[in-house]
GROMACS .gro file of C-alpha atoms in nm:
model
  260
    1UNK     CA    1   0.000   0.000   0.000
    2UNK     CA    2   0.122   0.350  -0.074
    3UNK     CA    3   0.165   0.589   0.217
    4UNK     CA    4  -0.102   0.844   0.124
    5UNK     CA    5  -0.124   1.000   0.472
    6UNK     CA    6   0.163   1.202   0.624
    7UNK     CA    7   0.194   1.092   0.984
    8UNK     CA    8   0.269   1.360   1.243
    9UNK     CA    9   0.418   1.309   1.588
   10UNK     CA   10   0.372   1.501   1.910
   11UNK     CA   11   0.644   1.755   1.826
   12UNK     CA   12   0.469   1.848   1.501
   13UNK     CA   13   0.141   1.908   1.679
   14UNK     CA   14   0.312   2.099   1.961
   15UNK     CA   15   0.467   2.333   1.704
   16UNK     CA   16   0.131   2.384   1.537
   17UNK     CA   17  -0.049   2.446   1.866
   18UNK     CA   18   0.219   2.695   1.977
   19UNK     CA   19   0.162   2.902   1.663
   20UNK     CA   20  -0.204   2.939   1.761
   21UNK     CA   21  -0.120   3.097   2.098
   22UNK     CA   22  -0.123   3.476   2.147
   23UNK     CA   23   0.204   3.666   2.149
   24UNK     CA   24   0.348   3.864   2.435
   25UNK     CA   25   0.549   3.838   2.754
   26UNK     CA   26   0.299   3.602   2.916
   27UNK     CA   27   0.310   3.358   2.623
   28UNK     CA   28   0.670   3.248   2.623
   29UNK     CA   29   0.776   2.989   2.364
   30UNK     CA   30   1.057   2.861   2.583
   31UNK     CA   31   1.025   2.478   2.586
   32UNK     CA   32   1.118   2.470   2.957
   33UNK     CA   33   0.832   2.700   3.055
   34UNK     CA   34   0.516   2.543   3.207
   35UNK     CA   35   0.304   2.675   2.920
   36UNK     CA   36   0.500   2.496   2.649
   37UNK     CA   37   0.523   2.184   2.861
   38UNK     CA   38   0.144   2.186   2.884
   39UNK     CA   39   0.118   2.238   2.509
   40UNK     CA   40   0.361   1.954   2.447
   41UNK     CA   41   0.167   1.723   2.678
   42UNK     CA   42  -0.162   1.800   2.504
   43UNK     CA   43   0.004   1.758   2.164
   44UNK     CA   44   0.124   1.409   2.253
   45UNK     CA   45  -0.238   1.295   2.268
   46UNK     CA   46  -0.279   1.398   1.905
   47UNK     CA   47   0.058   1.264   1.796
   48UNK     CA   48   0.036   0.929   1.977
   49UNK     CA   49  -0.336   0.849   1.949
   50UNK     CA   50  -0.541   1.067   1.716
   51UNK     CA   51  -0.299   1.093   1.424
   52UNK     CA   52  -0.212   0.719   1.402
   53UNK     CA   53  -0.581   0.637   1.432
   54UNK     CA   54  -0.668   0.871   1.144
   55UNK     CA   55  -0.381   0.733   0.937
   56UNK     CA   56  -0.499   0.377   0.988
   57UNK     CA   57  -0.852   0.466   0.883
   58UNK     CA   58  -0.731   0.644   0.571
   59UNK     CA   59  -0.463   0.396   0.466
   60UNK     CA   60  -0.612   0.061   0.571
   61UNK     CA   61  -0.985   0.088   0.629
   62UNK     CA   62  -1.050   0.277   0.305
   63UNK     CA   63  -0.899  -0.012   0.107
   64UNK     CA   64  -1.153  -0.297   0.076
   65UNK     CA   65  -0.870  -0.548   0.039
   66UNK     CA   66  -0.746  -0.484   0.395
   67UNK     CA   67  -1.037  -0.330   0.585
   68UNK     CA   68  -1.140  -0.483   0.917
   69UNK     CA   69  -1.313  -0.225   1.133
   70UNK     CA   70  -1.511  -0.065   0.850
   71UNK     CA   71  -1.589  -0.394   0.677
   72UNK     CA   72  -1.953  -0.395   0.803
   73UNK     CA   73  -1.995  -0.044   0.659
   74UNK     CA   74  -1.847  -0.152   0.326
   75UNK     CA   75  -2.079  -0.453   0.319
   76UNK     CA   76  -2.385  -0.244   0.400
   77UNK     CA   77  -2.299   0.002   0.121
   78UNK     CA   78  -2.267  -0.275  -0.140
   79UNK     CA   79  -2.559  -0.493  -0.031
   80UNK     CA   80  -2.366  -0.764   0.151
   81UNK     CA   81  -2.386  -1.030   0.281
   82UNK     CA   82  -2.536  -1.172  -0.035
   83UNK     CA   83  -2.870  -1.354   0.013
   84UNK     CA   84  -2.717  -1.640  -0.186
   85UNK     CA   85  -2.468  -1.707   0.093
   86UNK     CA   86  -2.623  -1.895   0.384
   87UNK     CA   87  -2.305  -2.000   0.564
   88UNK     CA   88  -2.084  -1.786   0.785
   89UNK     CA   89  -1.791  -1.641   0.590
   90UNK     CA   90  -1.445  -1.590   0.735
   91UNK     CA   91  -1.289  -1.244   0.740
   92UNK     CA   92  -1.087  -1.314   0.427
   93UNK     CA   93  -1.389  -1.455   0.244
   94UNK     CA   94  -1.591  -1.146   0.334
   95UNK     CA   95  -1.320  -0.927   0.181
   96UNK     CA   96  -1.315  -1.139  -0.133
   97UNK     CA   97  -1.694  -1.116  -0.162
   98UNK     CA   98  -1.670  -0.739  -0.125
   99UNK     CA   99  -1.402  -0.712  -0.395
  100UNK     CA  100  -1.608  -0.928  -0.627
  101UNK     CA  101  -1.915  -0.709  -0.574
  102UNK     CA  102  -1.712  -0.393  -0.642
  103UNK     CA  103  -1.517  -0.515  -0.945
  104UNK     CA  104  -1.762  -0.748  -1.121
  105UNK     CA  105  -1.880  -0.592  -1.447
  106UNK     CA  106  -2.133  -0.863  -1.529
  107UNK     CA  107  -2.167  -1.091  -1.830
  108UNK     CA  108  -2.317  -1.416  -1.953
  109UNK     CA  109  -2.027  -1.571  -2.140
  110UNK     CA  110  -1.855  -1.897  -2.049
  111UNK     CA  111  -1.541  -1.717  -1.923
  112UNK     CA  112  -1.760  -1.499  -1.699
  113UNK     CA  113  -1.915  -1.802  -1.526
  114UNK     CA  114  -1.576  -1.972  -1.496
  115UNK     CA  115  -1.437  -1.660  -1.330
  116UNK     CA  116  -1.727  -1.646  -1.086
  117UNK     CA  117  -1.670  -2.009  -0.988
  118UNK     CA  118  -1.295  -1.957  -0.958
  119UNK     CA  119  -1.336  -1.657  -0.729
  120UNK     CA  120  -1.567  -1.863  -0.509
  121UNK     CA  121  -1.309  -2.142  -0.494
  122UNK     CA  122  -1.480  -2.406  -0.713
  123UNK     CA  123  -1.356  -2.608  -1.009
  124UNK     CA  124  -1.631  -2.655  -1.267
  125UNK     CA  125  -1.692  -2.756  -1.625
  126UNK     CA  126  -1.976  -2.613  -1.833
  127UNK     CA  127  -2.153  -2.841  -2.081
  128UNK     CA  128  -2.384  -2.699  -2.344
  129UNK     CA  129  -2.613  -2.896  -2.576
  130UNK     CA  130  -2.699  -2.869  -2.942
  131UNK     CA  131  -2.974  -3.088  -3.094
  132UNK     CA  132  -2.885  -3.303  -3.394
  133UNK     CA  133  -3.026  -3.146  -3.711
  134UNK     CA  134  -3.044  -3.326  -4.045
  135UNK     CA  135  -2.847  -3.150  -4.316
  136UNK     CA  136  -2.638  -2.955  -4.065
  137UNK     CA  137  -2.504  -3.202  -3.809
  138UNK     CA  138  -2.285  -3.495  -3.901
  139UNK     CA  139  -2.260  -3.851  -3.770
  140UNK     CA  140  -1.957  -4.017  -3.618
  141UNK     CA  141  -1.711  -3.903  -3.357
  142UNK     CA  142  -1.755  -3.524  -3.346
  143UNK     CA  143  -1.516  -3.467  -3.057
  144UNK     CA  144  -1.220  -3.245  -3.133
  145UNK     CA  145  -0.959  -3.467  -2.969
  146UNK     CA  146  -1.156  -3.788  -2.912
  147UNK     CA  147  -1.049  -3.811  -2.549
  148UNK     CA  148  -1.271  -3.957  -2.279
  149UNK     CA  149  -1.492  -3.703  -2.108
  150UNK     CA  150  -1.494  -3.462  -2.400
  151UNK     CA  151  -1.836  -3.353  -2.518
  152UNK     CA  152  -1.980  -3.452  -2.854
  153UNK     CA  153  -2.075  -3.165  -3.083
  154UNK     CA  154  -2.439  -3.268  -3.128
  155UNK     CA  155  -2.683  -3.475  -2.923
  156UNK     CA  156  -2.998  -3.657  -3.025
  157UNK     CA  157  -3.292  -3.500  -2.843
  158UNK     CA  158  -3.569  -3.242  -2.864
  159UNK     CA  159  -3.487  -2.892  -2.987
  160UNK     CA  160  -3.541  -2.756  -2.635
  161UNK     CA  161  -3.214  -2.906  -2.511
  162UNK     CA  162  -3.032  -2.604  -2.653
  163UNK     CA  163  -3.185  -2.402  -2.370
  164UNK     CA  164  -3.027  -2.623  -2.100
  165UNK     CA  165  -2.668  -2.632  -1.983
  166UNK     CA  166  -2.496  -2.839  -1.720
  167UNK     CA  167  -2.246  -2.723  -1.459
  168UNK     CA  168  -2.026  -3.007  -1.335
  169UNK     CA  169  -1.880  -2.932  -0.994
  170UNK     CA  170  -1.552  -3.103  -0.903
  171UNK     CA  171  -1.479  -3.123  -0.534
  172UNK     CA  172  -1.582  -2.894  -0.249
  173UNK     CA  173  -1.456  -2.546  -0.186
  174UNK     CA  174  -1.162  -2.557   0.054
  175UNK     CA  175  -1.091  -2.247   0.267
  176UNK     CA  176  -0.762  -2.252   0.456
  177UNK     CA  177  -0.674  -2.030   0.751
  178UNK     CA  178  -0.416  -1.768   0.651
  179UNK     CA  179  -0.201  -1.567   0.888
  180UNK     CA  180  -0.272  -1.197   0.857
  181UNK     CA  181  -0.614  -1.257   0.702
  182UNK     CA  182  -0.793  -1.504   0.930
  183UNK     CA  183  -0.911  -1.438   1.286
  184UNK     CA  184  -0.751  -1.654   1.555
  185UNK     CA  185  -1.008  -1.823   1.773
  186UNK     CA  186  -1.285  -1.754   1.520
  187UNK     CA  187  -1.191  -1.898   1.181
  188UNK     CA  188  -1.118  -2.274   1.152
  189UNK     CA  189  -0.793  -2.407   1.013
  190UNK     CA  190  -0.975  -2.549   0.710
  191UNK     CA  191  -1.337  -2.558   0.599
  192UNK     CA  192  -1.512  -2.752   0.323
  193UNK     CA  193  -1.817  -2.589   0.167
  194UNK     CA  194  -2.088  -2.712  -0.067
  195UNK     CA  195  -2.179  -2.515  -0.377
  196UNK     CA  196  -2.502  -2.356  -0.257
  197UNK     CA  197  -2.364  -2.006  -0.318
  198UNK     CA  198  -2.247  -2.113  -0.664
  199UNK     CA  199  -2.594  -2.237  -0.758
  200UNK     CA  200  -2.760  -1.920  -0.634
  201UNK     CA  201  -2.524  -1.686  -0.820
  202UNK     CA  202  -2.535  -1.885  -1.142
  203UNK     CA  203  -2.913  -1.885  -1.141
  204UNK     CA  204  -2.906  -1.510  -1.086
  205UNK     CA  205  -2.662  -1.441  -1.371
  206UNK     CA  206  -2.781  -1.702  -1.626
  207UNK     CA  207  -2.960  -1.598  -1.946
  208UNK     CA  208  -3.331  -1.574  -1.866
  209UNK     CA  209  -3.433  -1.820  -2.138
  210UNK     CA  210  -3.204  -2.100  -2.014
  211UNK     CA  211  -3.206  -2.351  -1.730
  212UNK     CA  212  -2.907  -2.490  -1.541
  213UNK     CA  213  -2.856  -2.848  -1.429
  214UNK     CA  214  -2.592  -2.890  -1.158
  215UNK     CA  215  -2.402  -3.219  -1.169
  216UNK     CA  216  -2.232  -3.334  -0.847
  217UNK     CA  217  -2.148  -3.683  -0.969
  218UNK     CA  218  -1.777  -3.595  -0.972
  219UNK     CA  219  -1.761  -3.452  -0.621
  220UNK     CA  220  -1.505  -3.675  -0.456
  221UNK     CA  221  -1.282  -3.589  -0.160
  222UNK     CA  222  -0.935  -3.464  -0.237
  223UNK     CA  223  -0.653  -3.423   0.011
  224UNK     CA  224  -0.276  -3.392   0.023
  225UNK     CA  225  -0.035  -3.606   0.221
  226UNK     CA  226   0.289  -3.444   0.334
  227UNK     CA  227   0.581  -3.684   0.369
  228UNK     CA  228   0.890  -3.521   0.526
  229UNK     CA  229   1.248  -3.634   0.479
  230UNK     CA  230   1.341  -3.897   0.740
  231UNK     CA  231   1.693  -3.978   0.850
  232UNK     CA  232   1.774  -4.342   0.799
  233UNK     CA  233   1.493  -4.388   0.548
  234UNK     CA  234   1.554  -4.132   0.273
  235UNK     CA  235   1.874  -4.066   0.081
  236UNK     CA  236   2.064  -3.738   0.108
  237UNK     CA  237   2.114  -3.563  -0.222
  238UNK     CA  238   1.841  -3.757  -0.403
  239UNK     CA  239   1.522  -3.739  -0.195
  240UNK     CA  240   1.348  -3.401  -0.137
  241UNK     CA  241   1.297  -3.256   0.209
  242UNK     CA  242   0.920  -3.269   0.159
  243UNK     CA  243   0.706  -3.481  -0.074
  244UNK     CA  244   0.343  -3.387  -0.142
  245UNK     CA  245   0.118  -3.673  -0.254
  246UNK     CA  246  -0.228  -3.606  -0.398
  247UNK     CA  247  -0.505  -3.845  -0.296
  248UNK     CA  248  -0.863  -3.885  -0.411
  249UNK     CA  249  -1.061  -3.714  -0.682
  250UNK     CA  250  -1.109  -3.806  -1.044
  251UNK     CA  251  -0.901  -3.637  -1.314
  252UNK     CA  252  -1.079  -3.343  -1.470
  253UNK     CA  253  -1.217  -3.414  -1.819
  254UNK     CA  254  -1.127  -3.208  -2.121
  255UNK     CA  255  -1.306  -2.877  -2.153
  256UNK     CA  256  -1.639  -2.902  -2.331
  257UNK     CA  257  -1.659  -2.783  -2.690
  258UNK     CA  258  -1.820  -2.434  -2.693
  259UNK     CA  259  -2.147  -2.422  -2.883
  260UNK     CA  260  -2.222  -2.087  -3.041
   0.00000   0.00000   0.00000
């Protein structure tokens, strides 16, 4: 953060207060005189308490990325918490929701929905459907790469299937505690969340003439195992100090072919 507020100490305020005093024999500016000692003592309140407090409000609380004390005021100004969110957010998640509300420009494209899911912490795949039409569609393998999980270009079905699209959700949202962002004694070390907020936001942003089907068939637990280097077991110079092993979860399929 840039230092946009010039911080003043007690001496600066004492000098400013002294300039406001009348002139004359009774208003000596000698720092050893009781008058200037009184001025200096009063100025220390401004230099040690008032000025730092004002600087913190201007430099930290006015930035939605770092605000803590004024976060409820920010949320009230931008209509938060969102009715789509039923669970209790951590401090960091509240800031992220605020930034999303401030910076989101809106849209209904595939990248827009992917960005919304990514900001919420979900991995998804969007599948769109196009009915098979004689004279336009073709038979055979219409996949671009022919890999498993990739969507075929056309599907046999009623014409109305073009107004449906599927959102495949992979895994739960994982929120880790982060030093400097989380609140000790309040936020858990890790939390797993279902995609209720994702469903609510997608249904809010979707084109009005379409319907969304959410697919949770691929929601499988994922976790990491940390294996440290062990003397007498591992080999110096060849084995790493820490090995991270991924467990669980199915590999993500290839991205669906966009249908425009």
